[in-house]
């Protein structure tokens, strides 16, 4: 097992891998949530930022289709289970049982999502036959987006804790989200037969509400009350629920570090699928950023020389934080920027874009995204709304049944296309299905 523990990127507090429920840094409080536990790996870890070309061009013999079994030895939930005595066979059974239940609820369990060169996108953007646009297509994944990949490792940790006697009652799960993350969370909760409270803003679209009802989630519409602190009222109620004992079942690293575990399976999958295609690296990958957990995970795992974190002009707190970090003389280095969290990462006022799944007013996992771009000498990209709309049209015309949020990484490619050689291999993630 490669994961040896957890370390806070802000205050350097450490948590042993054997500890159950390592959701938040021990120094994270009600008044100061500006901490995030990151995975610490021992020798032989694959998760280092950076990439050595050619280092992984070795196909595995008949890997398991389930990513949580295939990458068991790299996952933090599995390392926790392992050191406490749940061996490979026990973990495999645990994954299989839950996965079967997920399949019954969602119509699909966890299997590798498609990855391939899109001839339509490559031609439309003028790439040569030797180069091209590669697409990781998450639209057919559990819950129709990448979100379930992050959440499943929280659920596996919880089920392992039950088996180990570390968890003897079932407090409700809780999440604040009005979109894909809520649907993924409700799907997994249903599969595990675990109750869940979903805190949503008043403006949630009816379709999502109906689906959450169908999945048996308890949905709470959160109005802004005059007594509330500034920020998202749904997030505030979610934190109240967690303070009252609920389990944070959320895709934000500072609220639950285990969300930063399973998201990495997508990056490893891209690596292994590239090997299958006879390629050892990508020149670039473009990843859309909302709360930032997804980009933090891909940044740590995707075999790409350049890493482009993409936000929209209507909500770009990451790019603003990057600019402030440079002004503050940190050179964008995460370890220098982390202590400045309160000054650098402040809520964006009035977020707006048709890519409404990435309108998080704060990039909660900004430190992990800084690591991903900084390690490769990159900077955040801000796409215009016109690029976001054009990318969505292009993606749909190329045959992807994707939402504007799901194709927002492609908007980053459109925004920078003039700087890219037609011979390059670039990748985007179609991260969410059209609704
Ligand atoms: C379809 C889709 N893609 C990408 C994202 C961005 O993920 P993250 O919030 O981890 O940055 C989200 C959610 O925010 C999403 O729903
Ligand atoms: Zn800390």
Tab-separated table of C-alpha atoms and ligand atoms in Angstrom:
chain	number	residue	atom	x	y	z
A	1	UNK	CA	0.000	0.000	0.000
A	2	UNK	CA	1.444	3.345	-0.951
A	3	UNK	CA	-0.589	5.854	1.034
A	4	UNK	CA	1.040	6.301	4.418
A	5	UNK	CA	-1.002	9.131	5.920
A	6	UNK	CA	-2.372	12.638	5.641
A	7	UNK	CA	-0.750	16.047	5.956
A	8	UNK	CA	-2.390	19.457	6.044
A	9	UNK	CA	-1.154	21.683	3.222
A	10	UNK	CA	-1.687	24.739	5.426
A	11	UNK	CA	-0.555	23.945	8.984
A	12	UNK	CA	1.438	20.714	8.367
A	13	UNK	CA	-0.606	18.757	10.929
A	14	UNK	CA	-0.424	15.044	10.189
A	15	UNK	CA	-2.968	12.245	10.601
A	16	UNK	CA	-1.998	8.593	10.686
A	17	UNK	CA	-3.386	6.385	7.915
A	18	UNK	CA	-4.868	4.042	10.533
A	19	UNK	CA	-7.145	6.807	11.871
A	20	UNK	CA	-10.833	6.476	11.003
A	21	UNK	CA	-12.706	9.467	9.537
A	22	UNK	CA	-9.724	11.691	8.584
A	23	UNK	CA	-12.126	14.117	6.958
A	24	UNK	CA	-10.650	17.416	8.069
A	25	UNK	CA	-7.391	18.744	9.440
A	26	UNK	CA	-7.393	18.515	13.246
A	27	UNK	CA	-6.878	22.304	13.281
A	28	UNK	CA	-9.866	23.053	11.027
A	29	UNK	CA	-12.585	24.719	13.095
A	30	UNK	CA	-16.037	26.192	12.714
A	31	UNK	CA	-14.416	29.606	12.341
A	32	UNK	CA	-11.421	28.599	10.253
A	33	UNK	CA	-12.007	26.032	7.524
A	34	UNK	CA	-8.841	27.018	5.695
A	35	UNK	CA	-7.069	23.698	6.043
A	36	UNK	CA	-6.905	20.669	3.789
A	37	UNK	CA	-5.486	17.214	4.394
A	38	UNK	CA	-3.514	15.852	1.481
A	39	UNK	CA	-2.475	12.290	0.765
A	40	UNK	CA	1.078	11.349	1.752
A	41	UNK	CA	2.637	8.509	-0.191
A	42	UNK	CA	5.600	6.348	0.649
A	43	UNK	CA	8.114	5.010	-1.872
A	44	UNK	CA	6.682	3.726	-5.102
A	45	UNK	CA	3.696	6.058	-5.173
A	46	UNK	CA	2.264	6.966	-8.540
A	47	UNK	CA	0.622	10.130	-7.396
A	48	UNK	CA	3.543	12.530	-7.567
A	49	UNK	CA	2.957	15.741	-9.439
A	50	UNK	CA	5.018	15.786	-12.584
A	51	UNK	CA	5.628	13.149	-15.154
A	52	UNK	CA	8.529	11.184	-16.520
A	53	UNK	CA	7.946	10.387	-20.170
A	54	UNK	CA	8.195	6.717	-20.908
A	55	UNK	CA	8.141	5.719	-17.280
A	56	UNK	CA	4.827	3.885	-17.427
A	57	UNK	CA	4.710	2.440	-20.909
A	58	UNK	CA	4.006	-1.031	-19.594
A	59	UNK	CA	0.599	-2.623	-20.031
A	60	UNK	CA	-0.702	-4.569	-17.030
A	61	UNK	CA	-1.823	-8.164	-17.435
A	62	UNK	CA	-5.649	-8.305	-17.392
A	63	UNK	CA	-6.489	-5.559	-14.935
A	64	UNK	CA	-9.788	-5.658	-13.044
A	65	UNK	CA	-12.453	-3.496	-14.708
A	66	UNK	CA	-13.453	-1.904	-11.423
A	67	UNK	CA	-11.149	1.101	-10.842
A	68	UNK	CA	-11.297	0.743	-7.060
A	69	UNK	CA	-10.025	-2.824	-7.330
A	70	UNK	CA	-7.563	-2.072	-10.097
A	71	UNK	CA	-5.982	0.832	-8.170
A	72	UNK	CA	-6.558	-0.584	-4.680
A	73	UNK	CA	-2.866	-0.368	-3.765
A	74	UNK	CA	-2.743	3.367	-4.518
A	75	UNK	CA	-5.915	4.368	-2.639
A	76	UNK	CA	-6.091	5.922	0.812
A	77	UNK	CA	-9.351	4.264	1.899
A	78	UNK	CA	-7.754	0.892	1.105
A	79	UNK	CA	-4.570	1.722	3.029
A	80	UNK	CA	-6.705	2.590	6.077
A	81	UNK	CA	-8.594	-0.691	5.744
A	82	UNK	CA	-5.387	-2.641	5.174
A	83	UNK	CA	-3.441	-1.399	8.201
A	84	UNK	CA	-6.451	-2.106	10.373
A	85	UNK	CA	-6.667	-5.685	9.122
A	86	UNK	CA	-9.024	-5.824	6.132
A	87	UNK	CA	-6.983	-7.799	3.615
A	88	UNK	CA	-7.185	-7.755	-0.192
A	89	UNK	CA	-9.937	-10.333	-0.282
A	90	UNK	CA	-12.064	-8.481	2.273
A	91	UNK	CA	-11.597	-5.167	0.457
A	92	UNK	CA	-12.394	-6.714	-2.889
A	93	UNK	CA	-15.623	-8.153	-1.514
A	94	UNK	CA	-16.543	-4.817	0.017
A	95	UNK	CA	-16.010	-3.020	-3.303
A	96	UNK	CA	-17.885	-5.667	-5.293
A	97	UNK	CA	-20.896	-5.671	-2.962
A	98	UNK	CA	-21.263	-1.910	-3.022
A	99	UNK	CA	-20.591	-1.739	-6.745
A	100	UNK	CA	-23.334	-4.259	-7.438
A	101	UNK	CA	-25.736	-2.158	-5.372
A	102	UNK	CA	-24.637	0.994	-7.247
A	103	UNK	CA	-25.288	-0.793	-10.538
A	104	UNK	CA	-28.809	-1.659	-9.414
A	105	UNK	CA	-29.574	1.991	-8.576
A	106	UNK	CA	-27.644	3.785	-11.341
A	107	UNK	CA	-27.853	1.325	-14.221
A	108	UNK	CA	-24.058	1.120	-14.261
A	109	UNK	CA	-21.432	0.286	-11.690
A	110	UNK	CA	-17.865	1.634	-11.728
A	111	UNK	CA	-16.085	0.634	-14.923
A	112	UNK	CA	-13.455	2.427	-17.009
A	113	UNK	CA	-15.005	5.380	-18.785
A	114	UNK	CA	-14.161	5.780	-22.483
A	115	UNK	CA	-10.991	7.562	-23.538
A	116	UNK	CA	-10.012	8.088	-27.148
A	117	UNK	CA	-8.970	10.499	-29.855
A	118	UNK	CA	-11.943	12.405	-31.235
A	119	UNK	CA	-11.494	12.672	-34.985
A	120	UNK	CA	-14.342	15.205	-35.173
A	121	UNK	CA	-12.796	17.557	-32.600
A	122	UNK	CA	-9.261	17.044	-33.905
A	123	UNK	CA	-10.328	17.906	-37.462
A	124	UNK	CA	-12.497	20.839	-36.413
A	125	UNK	CA	-9.571	22.362	-34.516
A	126	UNK	CA	-6.995	21.718	-37.238
A	127	UNK	CA	-4.860	19.037	-35.587
A	128	UNK	CA	-2.702	16.774	-37.773
A	129	UNK	CA	-3.187	13.011	-37.875
A	130	UNK	CA	-0.208	12.633	-35.566
A	131	UNK	CA	-1.683	15.010	-33.001
A	132	UNK	CA	-5.225	15.458	-31.819
A	133	UNK	CA	-7.836	16.003	-29.163
A	134	UNK	CA	-8.310	13.117	-26.763
A	135	UNK	CA	-11.506	12.900	-24.774
A	136	UNK	CA	-12.137	11.265	-21.420
A	137	UNK	CA	-15.890	10.803	-21.443
A	138	UNK	CA	-17.491	10.738	-17.995
A	139	UNK	CA	-21.045	11.317	-19.252
A	140	UNK	CA	-21.922	7.626	-18.971
A	141	UNK	CA	-20.351	7.203	-15.538
A	142	UNK	CA	-22.261	6.561	-12.301
A	143	UNK	CA	-24.657	9.502	-11.823
A	144	UNK	CA	-23.686	11.005	-15.210
A	145	UNK	CA	-20.533	12.814	-14.095
A	146	UNK	CA	-17.134	12.355	-12.467
A	147	UNK	CA	-18.498	13.231	-9.010
A	148	UNK	CA	-19.291	9.671	-7.914
A	149	UNK	CA	-15.642	8.688	-8.405
A	150	UNK	CA	-14.676	11.111	-5.618
A	151	UNK	CA	-17.523	10.119	-3.306
A	152	UNK	CA	-17.118	6.374	-3.569
A	153	UNK	CA	-13.874	6.396	-1.572
A	154	UNK	CA	-15.681	8.174	1.279
A	155	UNK	CA	-18.333	5.465	1.188
A	156	UNK	CA	-15.737	2.690	1.054
A	157	UNK	CA	-13.953	4.217	4.045
A	158	UNK	CA	-17.263	4.280	5.942
A	159	UNK	CA	-18.108	0.683	5.075
A	160	UNK	CA	-14.598	-0.401	6.065
A	161	UNK	CA	-15.037	1.482	9.355
A	162	UNK	CA	-18.247	-0.460	9.951
A	163	UNK	CA	-16.564	-3.783	9.270
A	164	UNK	CA	-13.726	-2.830	11.611
A	165	UNK	CA	-16.064	-1.742	14.401
A	166	UNK	CA	-14.896	1.884	14.165
A	167	UNK	CA	-18.432	2.947	13.220
A	168	UNK	CA	-21.288	1.387	15.100
A	169	UNK	CA	-24.177	3.711	14.230
A	170	UNK	CA	-25.083	5.341	10.938
A	171	UNK	CA	-25.261	9.125	11.209
A	172	UNK	CA	-26.858	10.637	8.077
A	173	UNK	CA	-24.706	11.676	5.154
A	174	UNK	CA	-24.813	15.363	4.204
A	175	UNK	CA	-23.909	17.356	1.094
A	176	UNK	CA	-24.418	20.899	-0.142
A	177	UNK	CA	-24.896	20.895	-3.915
A	178	UNK	CA	-27.626	21.501	-6.437
A	179	UNK	CA	-26.262	19.477	-9.298
A	180	UNK	CA	-24.143	16.525	-10.284
A	181	UNK	CA	-22.503	16.065	-6.891
A	182	UNK	CA	-25.896	15.869	-5.174
A	183	UNK	CA	-27.158	13.298	-7.658
A	184	UNK	CA	-24.011	11.223	-7.305
A	185	UNK	CA	-24.200	11.406	-3.511
A	186	UNK	CA	-27.877	10.457	-3.442
A	187	UNK	CA	-27.211	7.565	-5.829
A	188	UNK	CA	-24.434	6.141	-3.655
A	189	UNK	CA	-26.406	6.713	-0.454
A	190	UNK	CA	-29.320	4.816	-1.941
A	191	UNK	CA	-27.038	1.973	-2.989
A	192	UNK	CA	-25.624	1.746	0.544
A	193	UNK	CA	-29.097	2.136	2.067
A	194	UNK	CA	-27.789	5.108	4.056
A	195	UNK	CA	-29.884	8.234	4.739
A	196	UNK	CA	-28.741	11.511	3.207
A	197	UNK	CA	-29.563	15.189	3.624
A	198	UNK	CA	-28.976	17.340	0.551
A	199	UNK	CA	-28.739	21.090	1.136
A	200	UNK	CA	-29.617	23.033	-2.006
A	201	UNK	CA	-30.067	26.681	-2.936
A	202	UNK	CA	-33.626	27.927	-3.491
A	203	UNK	CA	-33.036	28.192	-7.238
A	204	UNK	CA	-32.309	24.523	-7.918
A	205	UNK	CA	-33.807	23.307	-11.207
A	206	UNK	CA	-36.899	21.152	-10.805
A	207	UNK	CA	-35.428	18.200	-12.721
A	208	UNK	CA	-32.685	17.723	-10.149
A	209	UNK	CA	-35.218	17.954	-7.314
A	210	UNK	CA	-37.394	15.236	-8.847
A	211	UNK	CA	-34.412	12.980	-9.302
A	212	UNK	CA	-33.231	13.543	-5.711
A	213	UNK	CA	-36.752	12.671	-4.506
A	214	UNK	CA	-36.747	9.530	-6.614
A	215	UNK	CA	-33.471	8.496	-4.996
A	216	UNK	CA	-34.946	8.988	-1.538
A	217	UNK	CA	-32.727	11.905	-0.483
A	218	UNK	CA	-34.045	14.433	2.051
A	219	UNK	CA	-33.736	17.742	0.220
A	220	UNK	CA	-33.544	21.026	2.130
A	221	UNK	CA	-34.004	24.271	0.218
A	222	UNK	CA	-31.851	26.853	1.962
A	223	UNK	CA	-32.994	30.451	1.918
A	224	UNK	CA	-30.618	33.167	2.945
A	225	UNK	CA	-31.510	34.291	6.482
A	226	UNK	CA	-30.472	37.669	7.820
A	227	UNK	CA	-28.666	35.938	10.683
A	228	UNK	CA	-26.491	33.870	8.286
A	229	UNK	CA	-22.809	34.618	7.783
A	230	UNK	CA	-21.736	35.711	4.273
A	231	UNK	CA	-21.321	32.943	1.681
A	232	UNK	CA	-23.489	30.142	0.369
A	233	UNK	CA	-26.473	29.441	2.697
A	234	UNK	CA	-26.615	25.779	1.589
A	235	UNK	CA	-22.961	25.366	2.555
A	236	UNK	CA	-23.694	27.009	5.915
A	237	UNK	CA	-26.568	24.591	6.668
A	238	UNK	CA	-24.430	21.669	5.523
A	239	UNK	CA	-21.716	22.648	8.010
A	240	UNK	CA	-24.323	22.974	10.746
A	241	UNK	CA	-25.521	19.445	9.974
A	242	UNK	CA	-21.937	18.149	10.099
A	243	UNK	CA	-21.380	19.929	13.421
A	244	UNK	CA	-24.486	18.121	14.677
A	245	UNK	CA	-23.004	14.754	13.732
A	246	UNK	CA	-23.745	14.201	10.028
A	247	UNK	CA	-21.026	12.740	7.814
A	248	UNK	CA	-19.631	15.169	5.204
A	249	UNK	CA	-20.369	13.347	1.950
A	250	UNK	CA	-19.048	16.043	-0.281
A	251	UNK	CA	-16.595	16.710	-3.115
A	252	UNK	CA	-14.581	19.409	-1.377
A	253	UNK	CA	-11.222	18.419	0.031
A	254	UNK	CA	-11.282	20.818	3.016
A	255	UNK	CA	-14.618	19.279	4.115
A	256	UNK	CA	-13.647	15.671	3.434
A	257	UNK	CA	-10.155	14.710	2.320
A	258	UNK	CA	-11.312	11.256	1.190
A	259	UNK	CA	-12.948	13.006	-1.774
A	260	UNK	CA	-9.406	13.652	-3.014
A	261	UNK	CA	-8.718	9.915	-3.043
A	262	UNK	CA	-11.148	8.382	-5.537
A	263	UNK	CA	-10.994	11.293	-7.997
A	264	UNK	CA	-7.485	10.152	-8.830
A	265	UNK	CA	-8.745	6.952	-10.448
A	266	UNK	CA	-9.704	8.979	-13.537
A	267	UNK	CA	-6.127	10.203	-14.006
A	268	UNK	CA	-4.682	6.697	-13.572
A	269	UNK	CA	-7.230	5.392	-16.023
A	270	UNK	CA	-6.182	7.990	-18.609
A	271	UNK	CA	-2.564	6.947	-18.079
A	272	UNK	CA	-3.353	3.283	-18.625
A	273	UNK	CA	-5.678	3.918	-21.561
A	274	UNK	CA	-2.944	5.994	-23.240
A	275	UNK	CA	-0.538	3.106	-22.803
A	276	UNK	CA	-3.154	0.910	-24.484
A	277	UNK	CA	-3.134	3.384	-27.382
A	278	UNK	CA	0.668	3.206	-27.597
A	279	UNK	CA	1.261	6.725	-26.299
A	280	UNK	CA	3.243	7.479	-23.166
A	281	UNK	CA	2.146	11.026	-22.458
A	282	UNK	CA	-0.125	13.897	-23.385
A	283	UNK	CA	1.263	17.310	-24.215
A	284	UNK	CA	-1.601	19.009	-22.384
A	285	UNK	CA	-4.781	18.381	-20.478
A	286	UNK	CA	-7.550	20.946	-19.935
A	287	UNK	CA	-9.701	20.540	-16.834
A	288	UNK	CA	-12.683	22.643	-15.817
A	289	UNK	CA	-12.541	23.948	-12.263
A	290	UNK	CA	-15.457	24.520	-9.883
A	291	UNK	CA	-14.544	23.705	-6.300
A	292	UNK	CA	-11.245	22.398	-7.664
A	293	UNK	CA	-11.238	18.839	-6.285
A	294	UNK	CA	-11.342	17.296	-9.733
A	295	UNK	CA	-8.439	19.362	-11.077
A	296	UNK	CA	-6.440	18.692	-7.904
A	297	UNK	CA	-6.906	14.940	-8.436
A	298	UNK	CA	-6.123	14.982	-12.155
A	299	UNK	CA	-3.184	17.280	-11.549
A	300	UNK	CA	-1.657	14.658	-9.288
A	301	UNK	CA	-2.197	11.759	-11.671
A	302	UNK	CA	-2.732	12.700	-15.316
A	303	UNK	CA	0.254	11.960	-17.570
A	304	UNK	CA	0.407	15.409	-19.150
A	305	UNK	CA	3.332	17.792	-19.542
A	306	UNK	CA	1.122	20.866	-19.284
A	307	UNK	CA	-1.921	21.237	-17.044
A	308	UNK	CA	-4.570	23.816	-17.811
A	309	UNK	CA	-7.103	24.640	-15.117
A	310	UNK	CA	-10.081	26.326	-16.798
A	311	UNK	CA	-12.631	28.710	-15.303
A	312	UNK	CA	-15.105	31.049	-17.001
A	313	UNK	CA	-14.960	34.823	-17.064
A	314	UNK	CA	-18.169	34.912	-14.970
A	315	UNK	CA	-16.563	33.022	-12.079
A	316	UNK	CA	-12.779	32.904	-11.878
A	317	UNK	CA	-11.695	32.938	-8.222
A	318	UNK	CA	-8.764	30.616	-8.978
A	319	UNK	CA	-7.257	32.909	-11.609
A	320	UNK	CA	-7.747	35.869	-9.297
A	321	UNK	CA	-6.051	34.040	-6.447
A	322	UNK	CA	-3.164	33.159	-8.759
A	323	UNK	CA	-2.729	36.811	-9.693
A	324	UNK	CA	-2.801	37.828	-6.042
A	325	UNK	CA	-0.328	35.095	-5.160
A	326	UNK	CA	2.123	36.426	-7.746
A	327	UNK	CA	1.648	39.987	-6.477
A	328	UNK	CA	2.384	38.739	-2.978
A	329	UNK	CA	5.737	37.428	-4.208
A	330	UNK	CA	4.968	33.714	-3.800
A	331	UNK	CA	5.788	32.892	-7.411
A	332	UNK	CA	2.628	30.749	-7.326
A	333	UNK	CA	4.362	28.226	-5.051
A	334	UNK	CA	1.676	26.444	-3.029
A	335	UNK	CA	3.713	26.234	0.173
A	336	UNK	CA	4.246	30.004	0.127
A	337	UNK	CA	0.689	30.789	-0.959
A	338	UNK	CA	-1.092	28.445	1.490
A	339	UNK	CA	-0.651	30.675	4.584
A	340	UNK	CA	-2.221	33.538	2.584
A	341	UNK	CA	-5.472	31.621	1.954
A	342	UNK	CA	-7.718	34.315	3.460
A	343	UNK	CA	-6.262	37.051	1.240
A	344	UNK	CA	-5.910	35.031	-1.949
A	345	UNK	CA	-9.056	32.936	-2.156
A	346	UNK	CA	-12.094	35.074	-1.501
A	347	UNK	CA	-15.670	34.378	-2.682
A	348	UNK	CA	-16.483	35.591	-6.191
A	349	UNK	CA	-19.406	37.963	-6.212
A	350	UNK	CA	-22.267	37.169	-8.561
A	351	UNK	CA	-20.942	34.023	-10.300
A	352	UNK	CA	-22.598	33.481	-13.686
A	353	UNK	CA	-22.095	31.288	-16.756
A	354	UNK	CA	-24.044	28.706	-18.738
A	355	UNK	CA	-21.464	26.328	-17.274
A	356	UNK	CA	-23.477	26.454	-14.064
A	357	UNK	CA	-21.863	23.395	-12.481
A	358	UNK	CA	-18.604	25.278	-11.971
A	359	UNK	CA	-20.024	28.396	-10.347
A	360	UNK	CA	-18.521	27.655	-6.930
A	361	UNK	CA	-17.804	31.088	-5.523
A	362	UNK	CA	-14.606	29.732	-3.952
A	363	UNK	CA	-12.139	27.223	-5.357
A	364	UNK	CA	-12.019	25.191	-2.159
A	365	UNK	CA	-9.216	22.945	-3.419
A	366	UNK	CA	-7.139	25.782	-4.822
A	367	UNK	CA	-3.917	24.584	-3.187
A	368	UNK	CA	-4.075	21.247	-5.013
A	369	UNK	CA	-4.733	23.082	-8.284
A	370	UNK	CA	-1.828	25.467	-7.650
A	371	UNK	CA	0.370	22.382	-7.170
A	372	UNK	CA	-0.814	20.907	-10.471
A	373	UNK	CA	-0.192	24.007	-12.545
A	374	UNK	CA	2.854	25.272	-10.669
A	375	UNK	CA	4.698	21.964	-11.003
A	376	UNK	CA	4.398	22.289	-14.784
A	377	UNK	CA	4.988	26.026	-15.110
A	378	UNK	CA	1.405	26.784	-16.092
A	379	UNK	CA	-1.173	29.431	-15.171
A	380	UNK	CA	-4.974	29.268	-14.834
A	381	UNK	CA	-7.003	29.871	-17.986
A	382	UNK	CA	-10.131	32.026	-18.055
A	383	UNK	CA	-12.454	31.233	-20.968
A	384	UNK	CA	-14.894	33.813	-22.279
A	385	UNK	CA	-18.586	32.992	-22.179
A	386	UNK	CA	-18.475	32.891	-25.989
A	387	UNK	CA	-15.802	30.159	-25.769
A	388	UNK	CA	-17.962	28.222	-23.312
A	389	UNK	CA	-20.947	28.356	-25.666
A	390	UNK	CA	-18.835	27.526	-28.729
A	391	UNK	CA	-17.181	24.605	-26.930
A	392	UNK	CA	-20.551	23.188	-25.975
A	393	UNK	CA	-21.802	23.373	-29.579
A	394	UNK	CA	-18.601	21.826	-30.864
A	395	UNK	CA	-18.703	19.006	-28.313
A	396	UNK	CA	-22.324	18.195	-29.101
A	397	UNK	CA	-21.634	18.296	-32.845
A	398	UNK	CA	-18.754	15.873	-32.227
A	399	UNK	CA	-21.251	13.457	-30.687
A	400	UNK	CA	-20.879	14.043	-26.948
A	401	UNK	CA	-24.122	14.284	-24.975
A	402	UNK	CA	-22.505	16.746	-22.604
A	403	UNK	CA	-23.637	19.755	-20.534
A	404	UNK	CA	-22.011	23.206	-20.911
A	405	UNK	CA	-20.185	22.513	-17.633
A	406	UNK	CA	-19.045	19.156	-18.921
A	407	UNK	CA	-17.466	20.690	-22.031
A	408	UNK	CA	-15.978	23.738	-20.275
A	409	UNK	CA	-12.459	22.284	-20.423
A	410	UNK	CA	-12.772	22.392	-24.209
A	411	UNK	CA	-13.535	26.111	-23.875
A	412	UNK	CA	-10.047	26.459	-22.398
A	413	UNK	CA	-8.603	24.749	-25.453
A	414	UNK	CA	-10.518	27.140	-27.735
A	415	UNK	CA	-9.236	30.087	-25.696
A	416	UNK	CA	-5.604	29.053	-26.213
A	417	UNK	CA	-5.722	27.298	-29.589
A	418	UNK	CA	-3.425	29.870	-31.218
A	419	UNK	CA	-0.589	28.834	-28.912
A	420	UNK	CA	-0.873	25.096	-29.542
A	421	UNK	CA	0.960	23.150	-32.254
A	422	UNK	CA	-1.304	21.031	-34.503
A	423	UNK	CA	0.962	18.046	-33.826
A	424	UNK	CA	0.309	18.066	-30.067
A	425	UNK	CA	-1.699	15.470	-28.170
A	426	UNK	CA	-4.149	17.364	-25.970
A	427	UNK	CA	-6.910	16.018	-23.747
A	428	UNK	CA	-10.190	17.319	-22.363
A	429	UNK	CA	-12.705	15.709	-20.024
A	430	UNK	CA	-16.388	15.683	-20.941
A	431	UNK	CA	-17.285	15.557	-17.293
A	432	UNK	CA	-21.078	15.697	-17.134
A	433	UNK	CA	-24.039	14.558	-19.203
A	434	UNK	CA	-26.565	17.017	-20.691
A	435	UNK	CA	-29.661	17.320	-18.480
B	1	LIG	C1	-19.886	18.136	-14.776
B	1	LIG	C2	-18.904	18.763	-13.853
B	1	LIG	N1	-17.650	18.962	-14.278
B	1	LIG	C3	-16.715	19.535	-13.516
B	1	LIG	C4	-17.024	19.976	-12.234
B	1	LIG	C5	-15.935	20.604	-11.441
B	1	LIG	O1	-15.486	19.786	-10.399
B	1	LIG	P1	-14.839	20.453	-9.107
B	1	LIG	O2	-15.959	21.109	-8.350
B	1	LIG	O3	-14.236	19.323	-8.367
B	1	LIG	O4	-13.858	21.466	-9.576
B	1	LIG	C6	-18.336	19.797	-11.750
B	1	LIG	C7	-18.750	20.189	-10.400
B	1	LIG	O5	-18.414	21.156	-9.818
B	1	LIG	C8	-19.302	19.182	-12.581
B	1	LIG	O6	-20.563	19.002	-12.161
B	2	LIG	ZN1	-4.315	22.283	8.999
